[in-house]
XYZ file of C-alpha atoms in Angstrom:
770
model
C 0.002 0.077 0.071
C 1.235 3.562 -0.759
C 2.195 5.625 2.148
C -0.114 8.520 2.742
C 1.073 12.059 1.737
C 1.883 13.904 4.979
C 2.225 17.819 5.679
C 5.370 19.034 7.230
C 4.022 18.811 10.751
C 2.524 15.363 10.347
C 6.004 14.235 8.847
C 7.834 15.648 11.765
C 5.759 13.512 14.289
C 6.052 10.455 12.196
C 9.816 10.710 11.867
C 10.459 11.605 15.471
C 12.919 9.265 16.968
C 13.399 8.263 20.693
C 12.073 10.412 23.678
C 8.725 11.623 24.667
C 6.431 13.157 22.187
C 3.300 15.158 22.391
C 1.213 15.674 19.260
C -1.573 18.261 19.894
C -3.841 17.332 16.866
C -6.764 19.749 16.159
C -10.079 18.388 15.057
C -9.871 16.643 11.577
C -6.206 17.201 11.328
C -5.368 13.582 10.384
C -4.096 12.060 13.860
C -4.861 8.660 13.097
C -2.999 8.778 9.913
C 0.006 10.233 11.971
C -0.097 7.562 14.630
C -0.589 4.611 12.085
C 2.372 5.938 9.931
C 4.510 6.586 12.952
C 4.088 2.947 14.082
C 4.892 1.626 10.870
C 8.015 3.748 10.500
C 9.195 2.589 14.054
C 8.991 -1.052 12.818
C 10.942 -0.174 9.415
C 13.658 1.590 11.489
C 14.327 -1.540 13.741
C 11.611 -1.699 16.396
C 10.391 -5.259 17.079
C 6.505 -5.090 16.475
C 5.862 -7.056 19.931
C 7.695 -4.282 21.517
C 5.219 -1.730 20.475
C 2.047 -0.926 22.540
C -0.770 1.358 21.102
C -3.457 2.253 23.367
C -6.852 3.523 22.237
C -10.240 4.219 23.919
C -12.519 2.074 21.822
C -12.473 -1.283 20.450
C -13.411 0.024 17.090
C -10.549 2.613 17.015
C -8.244 -0.198 17.822
C -9.535 -2.467 15.023
C -9.132 0.311 12.535
C -5.434 1.086 13.703
C -4.607 -2.594 13.363
C -6.348 -3.061 9.932
C -4.413 0.077 8.581
C -1.291 -1.253 10.062
C -1.803 -4.639 8.389
C -2.110 -2.861 5.167
C 1.389 -1.266 5.535
C 3.219 -4.121 7.427
C 1.240 -7.034 6.565
C 1.464 -9.941 9.188
C 3.809 -8.124 11.488
C 1.121 -5.895 12.626
C -0.399 -8.975 14.458
C 2.410 -9.139 16.853
C 1.753 -5.602 18.290
C -0.137 -4.790 21.396
C -3.003 -2.701 20.065
C -6.243 -2.285 22.276
C -8.069 -0.279 24.795
C -6.776 0.414 28.238
C -9.150 -2.127 29.786
C -8.342 -4.875 27.073
C -4.595 -4.246 27.474
C -4.738 -4.582 31.209
C -6.997 -7.784 30.958
C -4.302 -9.334 28.689
C -1.428 -8.404 31.111
C -3.269 -9.792 34.199
C -4.150 -12.899 32.441
C -0.407 -13.415 32.284
C 0.845 -11.851 35.530
C -2.281 -11.714 37.692
C -0.951 -14.171 40.260
C 1.177 -11.461 41.492
C -1.881 -9.401 42.510
C -4.232 -12.266 43.657
C -5.889 -13.329 40.586
C -6.025 -16.519 38.806
C -6.086 -16.729 34.968
C -9.812 -17.250 34.818
C -10.762 -14.047 36.496
C -14.016 -12.616 35.288
C -14.845 -8.953 34.602
C -18.021 -7.363 36.267
C -19.630 -4.860 34.048
C -21.837 -2.023 35.077
C -24.842 -4.114 35.389
C -23.059 -6.790 37.420
C -21.703 -4.044 39.658
C -25.055 -2.363 40.078
C -26.802 -5.848 41.112
C -23.957 -6.666 43.659
C -24.210 -3.163 45.241
C -28.050 -3.223 45.508
C -27.769 -6.808 47.211
C -25.052 -5.317 49.620
C -27.352 -2.307 50.428
C -30.280 -4.449 51.200
C -28.133 -6.696 53.578
C -26.748 -3.673 55.421
C -30.222 -1.845 55.597
C -28.800 1.205 53.726
C -31.023 0.500 50.778
C -33.705 3.167 51.797
C -30.870 5.720 52.393
C -28.940 5.681 49.219
C -29.024 4.242 45.635
C -26.778 1.790 44.249
C -25.884 4.108 41.338
C -24.850 6.990 43.794
C -22.552 4.383 45.815
C -20.864 3.177 42.499
C -20.396 6.785 41.318
C -18.468 7.367 44.633
C -16.284 4.229 43.876
C -15.649 5.198 40.408
C -14.714 8.811 40.922
C -12.205 7.824 43.781
C -10.689 4.815 41.769
C -10.235 7.074 38.723
C -7.870 9.094 41.027
C -6.235 5.965 42.498
C -7.871 6.665 45.964
C -9.558 4.282 48.202
C -13.114 5.312 48.132
C -13.346 5.268 51.995
C -10.729 7.976 52.089
C -12.645 10.209 49.704
C -14.867 11.952 52.181
C -17.579 14.392 51.022
C -19.662 14.571 54.025
C -22.819 12.633 52.902
C -23.107 8.763 52.809
C -19.373 8.544 54.026
C -20.645 5.875 56.553
C -22.175 3.781 53.602
C -19.031 3.845 51.606
C -17.052 2.767 54.696
C -19.129 -0.164 55.196
C -20.148 -1.238 51.731
C -16.746 -0.803 49.889
C -14.792 -3.524 51.673
C -17.970 -5.962 51.349
C -17.985 -5.122 47.520
C -14.115 -5.773 47.209
C -14.402 -9.033 49.247
C -17.288 -10.456 46.926
C -15.269 -9.548 43.835
C -12.319 -11.225 45.303
C -14.634 -14.449 46.181
C -15.711 -14.630 42.650
C -12.148 -14.116 41.281
C -13.607 -11.028 39.598
C -12.466 -7.442 39.125
C -14.512 -4.298 37.892
C -13.174 -1.904 35.094
C -11.473 0.341 37.619
C -9.743 -2.670 39.218
C -8.421 -3.822 35.879
C -6.180 -0.810 35.686
C -5.403 -0.494 39.288
C -4.352 -4.077 39.538
C -2.086 -3.651 36.529
C -0.670 -0.669 38.131
C -0.013 -2.594 41.298
C 2.013 -5.115 39.254
C 4.814 -2.410 39.353
C 4.671 -2.154 43.188
C 6.227 -5.193 44.821
C 7.033 -3.041 47.753
C 3.444 -3.435 48.993
C 4.262 -7.038 50.108
C 6.248 -7.897 53.106
C 9.675 -9.563 52.883
C 8.273 -12.731 54.090
C 5.343 -12.987 51.594
C 5.869 -15.965 49.299
C 4.604 -13.974 46.400
C 7.053 -11.130 46.973
C 9.591 -12.749 44.529
C 6.996 -13.379 41.816
C 5.919 -9.799 42.196
C 9.437 -8.407 41.946
C 10.213 -10.421 38.766
C 6.782 -9.371 37.130
C 7.701 -5.776 37.870
C 11.027 -6.243 36.339
C 9.702 -7.634 33.222
C 7.029 -5.225 32.582
C 9.275 -2.375 33.136
C 11.119 -3.382 29.830
C 8.348 -5.227 28.183
C 7.678 -2.343 25.725
C 10.182 -0.220 23.784
C 7.504 2.190 22.580
C 4.179 3.256 23.949
C 1.703 5.358 22.084
C -1.554 6.596 23.438
C -4.409 8.020 21.210
C -7.063 10.625 22.672
C -4.709 11.387 25.591
C -6.890 14.336 26.735
C -9.442 11.519 27.631
C -7.170 9.745 30.124
C -7.731 9.889 34.032
C -4.994 10.174 36.697
C -4.658 6.236 36.913
C -4.314 5.734 33.169
C -1.717 8.198 33.023
C 0.192 6.678 35.982
C -0.042 3.279 34.174
C 1.343 4.535 30.729
C 4.074 6.507 32.515
C 5.223 3.246 34.437
C 5.034 1.350 31.088
C 7.480 3.680 29.373
C 9.462 4.737 32.304
C 12.629 2.660 31.247
C 12.812 3.979 27.684
C 10.870 7.255 28.103
C 9.731 6.590 24.574
C 6.061 7.742 25.219
C 4.038 9.342 22.525
C 0.909 10.979 23.351
C -1.697 12.149 20.710
C -4.665 14.315 21.600
C -6.365 17.733 21.673
C -6.950 19.758 24.912
C -9.706 21.522 23.067
C -11.693 18.397 22.649
C -11.467 17.333 26.411
C -15.268 16.760 27.185
C -15.356 13.925 29.579
C -14.486 15.271 32.946
C -17.801 14.002 34.154
C -16.600 10.412 33.709
C -12.961 11.063 35.269
C -11.045 12.407 32.447
C -8.265 14.748 33.547
C -7.599 17.376 30.849
C -4.434 18.376 32.858
C -2.748 15.185 31.672
C -2.268 16.693 28.195
C -1.998 20.346 29.502
C 0.970 19.283 31.842
C 2.654 16.552 29.711
C 5.514 18.991 28.631
C 5.959 19.807 32.318
C 6.015 16.272 33.544
C 8.315 15.475 30.543
C 10.382 18.560 30.234
C 12.416 17.228 27.301
C 9.212 16.158 25.272
C 8.998 17.279 21.593
C 5.825 19.159 21.073
C 4.186 19.229 17.510
C 1.001 20.962 16.579
C -1.275 19.669 13.933
C -3.594 22.551 12.929
C -4.371 21.985 9.145
C -7.916 20.515 8.860
C -8.807 18.322 6.294
C -12.682 18.147 7.115
C -14.358 21.355 7.246
C -14.642 24.683 5.242
C -12.752 27.691 6.647
C -16.106 29.295 7.479
C -16.736 26.461 9.883
C -13.200 26.536 11.372
C -13.315 30.269 11.817
C -16.556 29.658 13.884
C -14.927 26.894 16.019
C -11.763 28.949 16.470
C -13.781 32.002 17.484
C -15.406 30.081 20.451
C -12.409 28.154 21.641
C -9.992 31.113 21.812
C -11.831 32.287 24.889
C -10.640 29.383 26.861
C -7.872 30.310 28.828
C -6.564 26.929 29.965
C -5.457 25.498 26.692
C -2.517 25.160 24.177
C -2.691 27.728 21.787
C -3.790 26.455 18.323
C -5.885 27.818 15.301
C -7.324 25.395 12.839
C -6.933 26.215 8.984
C -7.681 24.533 5.709
C -6.971 24.825 1.963
C -10.766 24.707 1.623
C -11.199 28.467 1.722
C -14.519 30.039 1.929
C -17.534 27.829 2.229
C -21.210 28.467 3.042
C -22.111 31.022 5.631
C -23.627 29.687 8.924
C -27.174 30.114 9.794
C -28.637 31.040 13.050
C -32.312 30.541 13.678
C -34.120 31.761 16.493
C -37.618 29.905 17.170
C -40.466 30.833 19.576
C -40.135 27.634 21.520
C -38.809 24.137 21.132
C -41.711 23.068 18.884
C -41.127 25.921 16.385
C -37.365 24.915 16.553
C -38.185 21.327 15.818
C -40.647 22.402 13.009
C -37.818 24.617 11.283
C -35.313 21.973 11.487
C -37.664 19.294 10.016
C -38.831 21.650 7.241
C -35.293 22.513 6.337
C -34.063 18.857 6.157
C -37.065 18.076 4.158
C -36.277 20.738 1.705
C -32.526 19.759 1.542
C -33.592 16.107 0.672
C -36.159 17.277 -1.884
C -33.830 19.673 -3.541
C -30.660 17.770 -3.276
C -27.650 16.867 -3.447
C -28.035 15.666 0.302
C -29.177 12.164 1.288
C -30.481 11.499 5.043
C -27.058 9.968 5.955
C -25.398 13.310 5.171
C -27.303 15.138 7.944
C -26.874 14.999 11.791
C -28.863 16.926 14.572
C -26.802 17.340 17.514
C -28.062 18.541 21.098
C -26.642 18.929 24.656
C -29.103 16.524 26.466
C -31.066 13.545 25.465
C -34.207 15.137 26.562
C -34.229 17.415 23.502
C -34.550 14.618 20.899
C -38.342 13.717 21.515
C -39.833 16.927 19.881
C -37.302 16.741 17.152
C -38.145 12.961 16.509
C -41.923 14.055 16.318
C -41.595 16.704 13.711
C -39.043 14.657 11.615
C -41.729 12.004 11.358
C -44.244 14.608 10.421
C -41.994 15.703 7.668
C -41.503 12.116 6.609
C -37.847 12.348 7.129
C -36.205 9.070 8.082
C -34.196 9.612 11.239
C -32.666 7.420 13.997
C -31.807 8.510 17.621
C -28.303 7.232 18.539
C -27.436 6.725 22.270
C -30.251 4.201 23.214
C -29.491 1.194 25.198
C -26.589 -0.575 23.740
C -26.699 -4.261 22.552
C -25.096 -5.881 25.553
C -27.153 -3.911 27.982
C -30.361 -5.241 26.774
C -32.096 -7.687 29.377
C -32.320 -10.729 27.219
C -28.742 -10.408 26.074
C -27.571 -9.863 29.742
C -29.555 -12.844 30.755
C -27.932 -15.231 28.479
C -24.610 -13.771 29.527
C -25.280 -14.381 33.102
C -25.940 -18.035 32.214
C -22.486 -18.171 30.530
C -20.916 -16.615 33.515
C -22.301 -19.145 36.100
C -21.270 -22.167 33.804
C -17.750 -20.665 33.515
C -17.581 -19.892 37.128
C -19.982 -21.633 39.648
C -18.985 -19.260 42.410
C -20.493 -16.210 40.609
C -23.284 -15.343 42.939
C -24.432 -12.255 40.938
C -24.939 -14.396 37.938
C -26.950 -16.938 39.932
C -29.297 -14.235 41.209
C -29.817 -12.838 37.687
C -30.723 -16.288 36.076
C -32.396 -18.253 38.967
C -35.708 -16.634 37.615
C -34.897 -15.823 34.037
C -37.266 -16.715 32.615
C -39.477 -16.833 35.632
C -39.603 -20.232 37.343
C -41.557 -19.402 40.465
C -38.427 -19.371 42.857
C -39.312 -16.472 45.199
C -37.047 -13.912 46.867
C -37.507 -15.521 50.167
C -36.291 -18.700 48.827
C -33.013 -16.917 47.396
C -32.676 -15.102 50.672
C -32.327 -18.468 52.526
C -29.935 -19.714 49.840
C -27.726 -16.474 50.515
C -27.891 -17.137 54.389
C -26.785 -20.838 53.693
C -23.986 -19.499 51.551
C -22.717 -17.066 54.286
C -22.976 -19.766 56.718
C -20.445 -22.021 54.971
C -22.216 -23.673 52.241
C -20.069 -21.990 49.667
C -21.610 -20.195 46.775
C -25.231 -19.549 46.394
C -25.373 -22.421 43.609
C -23.680 -24.652 46.247
C -26.539 -23.746 48.483
C -28.932 -24.394 45.853
C -27.539 -27.929 45.342
C -27.928 -28.529 49.091
C -31.671 -27.185 49.149
C -32.374 -29.408 46.397
C -31.364 -32.427 48.642
C -33.442 -30.876 51.349
C -30.303 -29.835 53.249
C -31.237 -26.151 53.864
C -33.716 -25.366 56.480
C -36.848 -23.290 55.761
C -37.392 -24.297 52.063
C -40.520 -26.078 51.238
C -41.238 -29.027 48.938
C -42.335 -26.638 46.071
C -39.431 -24.337 45.873
C -37.029 -27.427 46.460
C -38.319 -29.120 43.381
C -37.828 -25.850 41.315
C -34.205 -25.577 42.559
C -33.713 -29.233 41.696
C -34.973 -28.311 38.123
C -32.697 -25.497 37.826
C -29.614 -27.189 39.080
C -30.275 -30.031 36.552
C -30.685 -27.450 33.875
C -27.188 -26.111 34.663
C -25.550 -29.553 34.884
C -27.058 -30.450 31.470
C -25.564 -27.135 30.044
C -22.127 -28.207 31.594
C -22.216 -31.490 29.792
C -22.965 -29.821 26.558
C -19.838 -27.712 26.986
C -17.783 -30.682 28.295
C -18.809 -32.622 24.858
C -17.089 -29.852 22.933
C -19.990 -27.452 22.195
C -18.833 -24.046 20.453
C -19.751 -20.773 22.277
C -22.503 -20.112 19.634
C -24.148 -23.694 20.263
C -23.747 -23.187 23.983
C -25.827 -20.009 23.820
C -28.478 -21.858 21.478
C -28.710 -24.519 24.239
C -29.126 -21.988 26.910
C -32.029 -20.152 25.079
C -33.853 -23.488 24.350
C -33.222 -25.326 27.558
C -33.888 -22.492 29.921
C -37.215 -21.749 28.224
C -36.422 -18.365 26.932
C -37.389 -19.123 23.438
C -40.617 -20.801 24.176
C -41.635 -17.906 26.462
C -40.829 -15.291 23.763
C -42.480 -17.153 20.986
C -45.547 -17.633 23.027
C -45.824 -13.860 23.661
C -45.705 -13.300 19.911
C -45.549 -9.404 20.138
C -43.434 -7.006 18.362
C -41.286 -6.629 21.657
C -40.986 -10.482 22.038
C -39.884 -10.832 18.425
C -37.348 -8.128 18.785
C -35.856 -9.837 21.827
C -35.525 -12.946 19.925
C -33.878 -10.962 17.192
C -31.602 -9.779 19.634
C -30.655 -13.293 20.971
C -30.184 -14.456 17.307
C -27.716 -11.560 16.833
C -25.953 -12.788 20.064
C -25.471 -16.212 18.374
C -24.081 -14.602 15.255
C -21.509 -12.600 17.378
C -20.502 -15.901 19.132
C -20.212 -17.591 15.691
C -17.793 -14.960 14.375
C -15.869 -15.305 17.671
C -15.746 -19.159 17.289
C -14.342 -18.791 13.847
C -11.448 -16.526 14.964
C -9.547 -19.495 15.924
C -8.872 -22.885 14.675
C -9.089 -24.141 18.337
C -12.000 -24.296 20.615
C -12.566 -21.015 22.293
C -13.503 -21.079 25.972
C -16.590 -19.369 27.195
C -14.270 -17.094 29.443
C -12.667 -15.646 26.499
C -15.961 -14.855 25.058
C -17.181 -13.177 28.168
C -13.928 -11.007 28.223
C -14.676 -9.880 24.759
C -18.105 -8.743 25.430
C -17.235 -7.321 28.709
C -14.871 -5.076 26.999
C -17.341 -3.998 24.334
C -18.123 -0.388 25.346
C -20.899 1.859 24.329
C -18.371 3.778 22.421
C -17.881 0.896 20.052
C -21.516 1.036 18.865
C -22.065 2.283 15.286
C -23.106 5.706 15.768
C -24.649 6.291 12.471
C -21.664 7.700 10.493
C -21.817 7.740 6.841
C -19.693 4.507 6.513
C -22.481 2.630 8.144
C -24.622 3.337 4.870
C -27.889 3.872 6.877
C -30.149 6.174 4.957
C -31.357 8.045 8.108
C -30.775 11.372 9.463
C -28.854 10.893 12.786
C -29.822 12.544 16.065
C -27.306 12.382 18.899
C -25.808 14.131 21.886
C -22.735 16.078 21.190
C -20.627 13.733 23.630
C -21.686 10.715 21.458
C -20.798 12.619 18.087
C -17.178 13.119 19.049
C -14.928 11.583 16.299
C -17.943 11.647 13.687
C -18.522 14.092 10.899
C -21.267 14.708 8.276
C -21.565 17.139 5.574
C -24.458 19.105 7.067
C -25.120 19.547 10.884
C -27.629 21.136 12.842
C -26.784 22.287 16.409
C -29.917 22.868 18.556
C -30.821 24.255 21.908
C -28.081 26.924 21.821
C -29.370 28.746 24.884
C -27.776 29.755 28.216
C -28.678 27.125 30.889
C -29.048 24.398 28.361
C -25.948 24.988 26.190
C -23.785 26.123 27.843
C -25.290 24.064 30.879
C -24.677 26.027 33.882
C -25.214 23.411 36.473
C -22.758 22.804 39.329
C -20.516 19.996 38.824
C -18.740 17.921 41.468
C -15.179 18.806 42.010
C -15.261 21.400 39.117
C -15.143 25.192 39.371
C -17.724 27.267 37.643
C -15.032 28.518 35.245
C -13.731 25.067 34.698
C -17.266 23.918 33.892
C -17.873 26.802 31.395
C -14.492 25.933 29.777
C -15.692 22.401 29.260
C -19.016 23.569 27.653
C -17.082 25.812 25.395
C -14.937 22.638 24.353
C -18.199 20.879 23.740
C -19.325 23.619 21.378
C -16.058 23.452 19.603
C -16.587 19.597 19.066
C -20.096 20.288 17.983
C -19.067 22.798 15.272
C -16.154 20.703 13.955
C -18.368 17.790 13.141
C -19.693 19.710 10.190
C -17.953 19.483 6.710
C -19.900 21.997 4.624
C -23.055 23.145 6.205
C -23.814 24.308 9.637
C -27.157 25.560 11.154
C -27.385 26.776 14.806
C -30.867 27.170 16.362
C -32.219 28.217 19.540
C -35.656 28.915 21.065
C -37.034 31.952 23.116
C -39.000 29.824 25.441
C -38.753 26.117 26.461
C -41.038 24.057 28.458
C -39.418 22.532 31.567
C -41.202 20.327 34.074
C -44.353 21.666 32.600
C -43.356 25.419 33.058
C -42.536 27.720 30.192
C -39.189 29.237 30.813
C -37.777 32.220 28.905
C -34.511 31.397 27.403
C -31.592 33.689 26.449
C -29.510 32.895 23.551
C -26.252 31.172 24.194
C -23.271 33.180 25.048
C -21.440 31.205 22.614
C -23.237 32.731 19.610
C -21.577 36.076 20.807
C -18.019 34.525 20.100
C -18.864 33.690 16.586
C -17.118 36.118 14.087
C -19.627 38.305 12.220
C -17.973 37.291 8.889
C -19.022 33.744 9.293
C -22.710 34.434 9.682
C -25.414 34.592 7.017
C -27.413 37.786 6.553
C -29.234 38.250 10.002
C -33.147 38.162 9.748
C -34.602 41.731 9.311
C -36.460 43.183 12.234
C -39.878 42.020 12.454
C -39.322 39.001 10.154
C -41.879 36.241 10.983
C -40.971 32.712 11.958
C -43.732 30.102 11.917
C -45.086 28.691 15.145
C -45.062 24.998 14.807
C -48.387 23.247 13.690
C -49.892 20.688 16.103
C -49.086 17.116 15.118
C -52.178 14.853 14.734
C -51.834 11.153 14.049
C -48.034 11.637 13.089
C -48.898 14.563 10.707
C -48.651 18.426 10.930
C -52.260 19.670 11.233
C -53.272 22.049 8.576
C -50.023 21.923 6.511
C -50.860 20.887 2.985
C -48.934 17.997 1.518
C -48.377 16.798 -1.976
C -46.547 13.879 -3.409
C -43.762 14.377 -5.913
C -41.645 11.818 -7.621
C -37.833 11.654 -7.334
C -35.895 9.305 -9.670
C -33.713 8.497 -6.631
C -36.339 7.709 -4.087
C -39.569 7.245 -5.860
C -42.764 8.790 -4.512
C -41.940 11.029 -1.487
C -43.772 13.446 0.555
C -43.116 17.204 0.223
C -44.607 19.807 2.341
C -46.005 23.132 1.174
C -43.913 25.850 2.806
C -46.787 28.124 3.168
C -48.493 28.446 6.437
C -52.351 27.917 6.799
C -53.993 31.233 6.748
C -55.092 30.791 10.528
C -51.562 29.819 11.537
C -50.072 32.078 14.409
C -46.523 33.159 14.058
C -43.538 34.224 16.351
C -41.625 37.356 15.754
C -38.028 36.949 15.670
C -37.183 40.555 16.880
C -37.501 40.393 20.541
C -37.400 44.200 21.011
C -40.844 44.925 19.637
C -42.888 46.362 22.589
C -45.524 44.076 23.938
C -49.025 45.202 23.203
C -50.354 43.436 26.169
C -52.428 45.568 28.922
C -50.296 43.794 31.601
C -47.753 46.018 33.142
C -44.924 45.505 35.649
C -46.239 45.807 39.088
C -49.791 44.709 38.334
C -51.317 42.318 40.837
C -52.624 39.094 39.018
C -54.108 35.699 40.014
C -53.462 32.325 38.852
C -55.725 29.237 39.575
C -52.915 27.292 40.963
C -50.364 29.715 42.558
C -52.875 32.399 43.741
C -52.158 36.096 43.780
C -48.792 37.399 42.545
C -47.075 40.451 41.152
C -45.974 40.974 37.569
C -42.134 41.338 37.369
C -41.874 41.271 33.497
C -43.898 40.959 30.302
C -42.778 39.676 27.013
C -44.381 38.839 23.594
C -47.535 39.826 21.809
C -51.135 38.771 21.488
C -51.864 35.067 22.436
C -48.032 34.656 22.812
C -47.584 37.247 25.660
C -45.811 35.785 28.480
C -45.538 37.085 32.000
C -43.048 36.429 34.719
C -45.058 36.749 38.129
C -43.544 36.679 41.729
C -45.976 34.353 43.902
C -45.539 34.533 47.676
C -45.343 30.684 47.929
C -44.418 29.463 44.606
C -41.726 31.982 43.738
C -41.169 33.281 40.177
C -42.984 31.616 37.457
C -43.264 32.388 33.704
C -46.857 31.941 32.448
C -48.928 32.784 29.232
C -50.971 35.855 29.913
C -54.178 33.998 28.886
C -53.971 32.011 32.009
C -53.802 35.131 34.324
C -56.626 37.449 35.713
C -56.206 40.938 37.237
C -56.600 40.375 41.072
C -59.571 42.786 41.256
C -61.432 41.379 38.262
C -63.663 39.192 40.241
C -62.773 36.032 38.425
C -60.491 34.509 40.949
């Protein structure tokens, strides 16, 4: 394969020799090309492929990197270590885990497994009425991301719960020979610390040998998306590269948008301080967007103070001006977006997969979906429950877990009634008690109960437990006779009664669930075919445990899906489209002004600005920004101010502003999936056959909003007037905005505080109607 053409900065990064290197790669500047070509050059200049470790954040990115390297290096690429942090650590622990108390067959608890374990522990300790399992796990996660024992990370609330639950949680993981995602990295980091063991510890020598081996295992360590690493991940790659100091980090501090899940932007910002001899190279030439779009992105991000100075540019000068649209409310915003996309599809050259609608929060998608359906625009919301989080898939995976590890109590508790077989919670409680009293695992207790050796379990439950134990024994026989992973899954679905139950239901939901189980079998078949040797269930469980939501196909054009994509900006990072709508650009919504744990107001606003930068740089040619003057939140209508980020846009990139008094349509009601009162006619397109096109004219009686908010209201209400509301009682008018039926009033009520209400729902306090 011919080598990619590199610009001077890219070539400098590729040809850098030994020593630390930081590549600051702006959006769309070809960082993957640089990373892959650099790795290929390292091999060609003498580095052994097995001595190279490349770490990414998604399995999809790792697979893409390996495929590109195969094109450049052939089979030599297969010897390299290329994978996510979690996959890399799992691989190291499979080989060296004995030094930190793990066997080679350890299992990985995913989010759902952790949730169920903590829920059980909270119930056992009586804390389940005080705090949710999600809150407890969030505390664990935040502390572990920093390498801190959660019991030491005091916050003043629920500290006693953490002190009690955390050691129980870790003890149960140890009992089941299991780790969570945080422990994968923490235990790998612990491999470098034999000093944590006493001199008399028989494993001290093994630990010391492991540490020495790992310190020289890799000659070159390269990390992609370095701005997304947390403190523990930074410590790990620093340890792996400590002996050679050949650490290459590639990232963009302007795209650090995951602080809420533990990412530490200072890792990239301070890299050249931690490695004072590091070479720093900036990639600023963009190959994705027009200069108009880049100028908009540069205009916003330059207001951040805590960043490496960069400015994106491109050879694609000019481009379409950026449109800003102000709607009266969120329905008007959605109506405008849907109408505009319908027109783009009808007039060409865009197809649905060329277009994305981005928003700050998932809650914004519903009204957009409704109006896109009314416009007959095919659309897909991305970010729904991932495949491996679906109940029926989780149930089968839990069966595989208990077949692979009979001590997996959490798996037992999930499948003992999946599908329902009449084994009640009281029976399971008695099994738990028997297990705690020395019976072993809960499955061991179930076997004893089936033989009438557990007190308090009657004849009916005992018979059902006997059938369940026989089911698991039969499935183990299937495995022992050489069944593949795919065949094992088929047997689980059939013998457990899942298939019969779902087929008997015969609903659209049950059919979808059966389709999901069929897809799981397909995934297992592909896994089985990867090796000539039989693959163990443990290996398949590891594969799917490391399949993160970020690996889901997020609707990029490569997927070939002919739908408009709707997604949050966080999910959109790394993707691109010819045309992008960014909606909800209002202060309080985007930027979000909510307080964040452990983050100052200024730091939070800078992250929001980085999020805007990411959103804008998803667009290649066409960018439309929308916001609404009012938005309904928890049933109340709130006045919204335009996002402060709109003020940061250079005037030269904006389309002609709407003239004062210009009218924008209020969204028509949607009845039976159609816009009420909007005329529709069918036209024929050679590419799509018959499609629906909507008349752009409004019905004669359709009300409109005025874009110009400075037009004085014509309402008779005045500031200071006393009014009454049927729910809130008497209050005083604070402010009035809008005209006619759209007049909105801010009223201060003695009990309810300030509320924004349509004037038509108010009466003067002395008009006798209250």
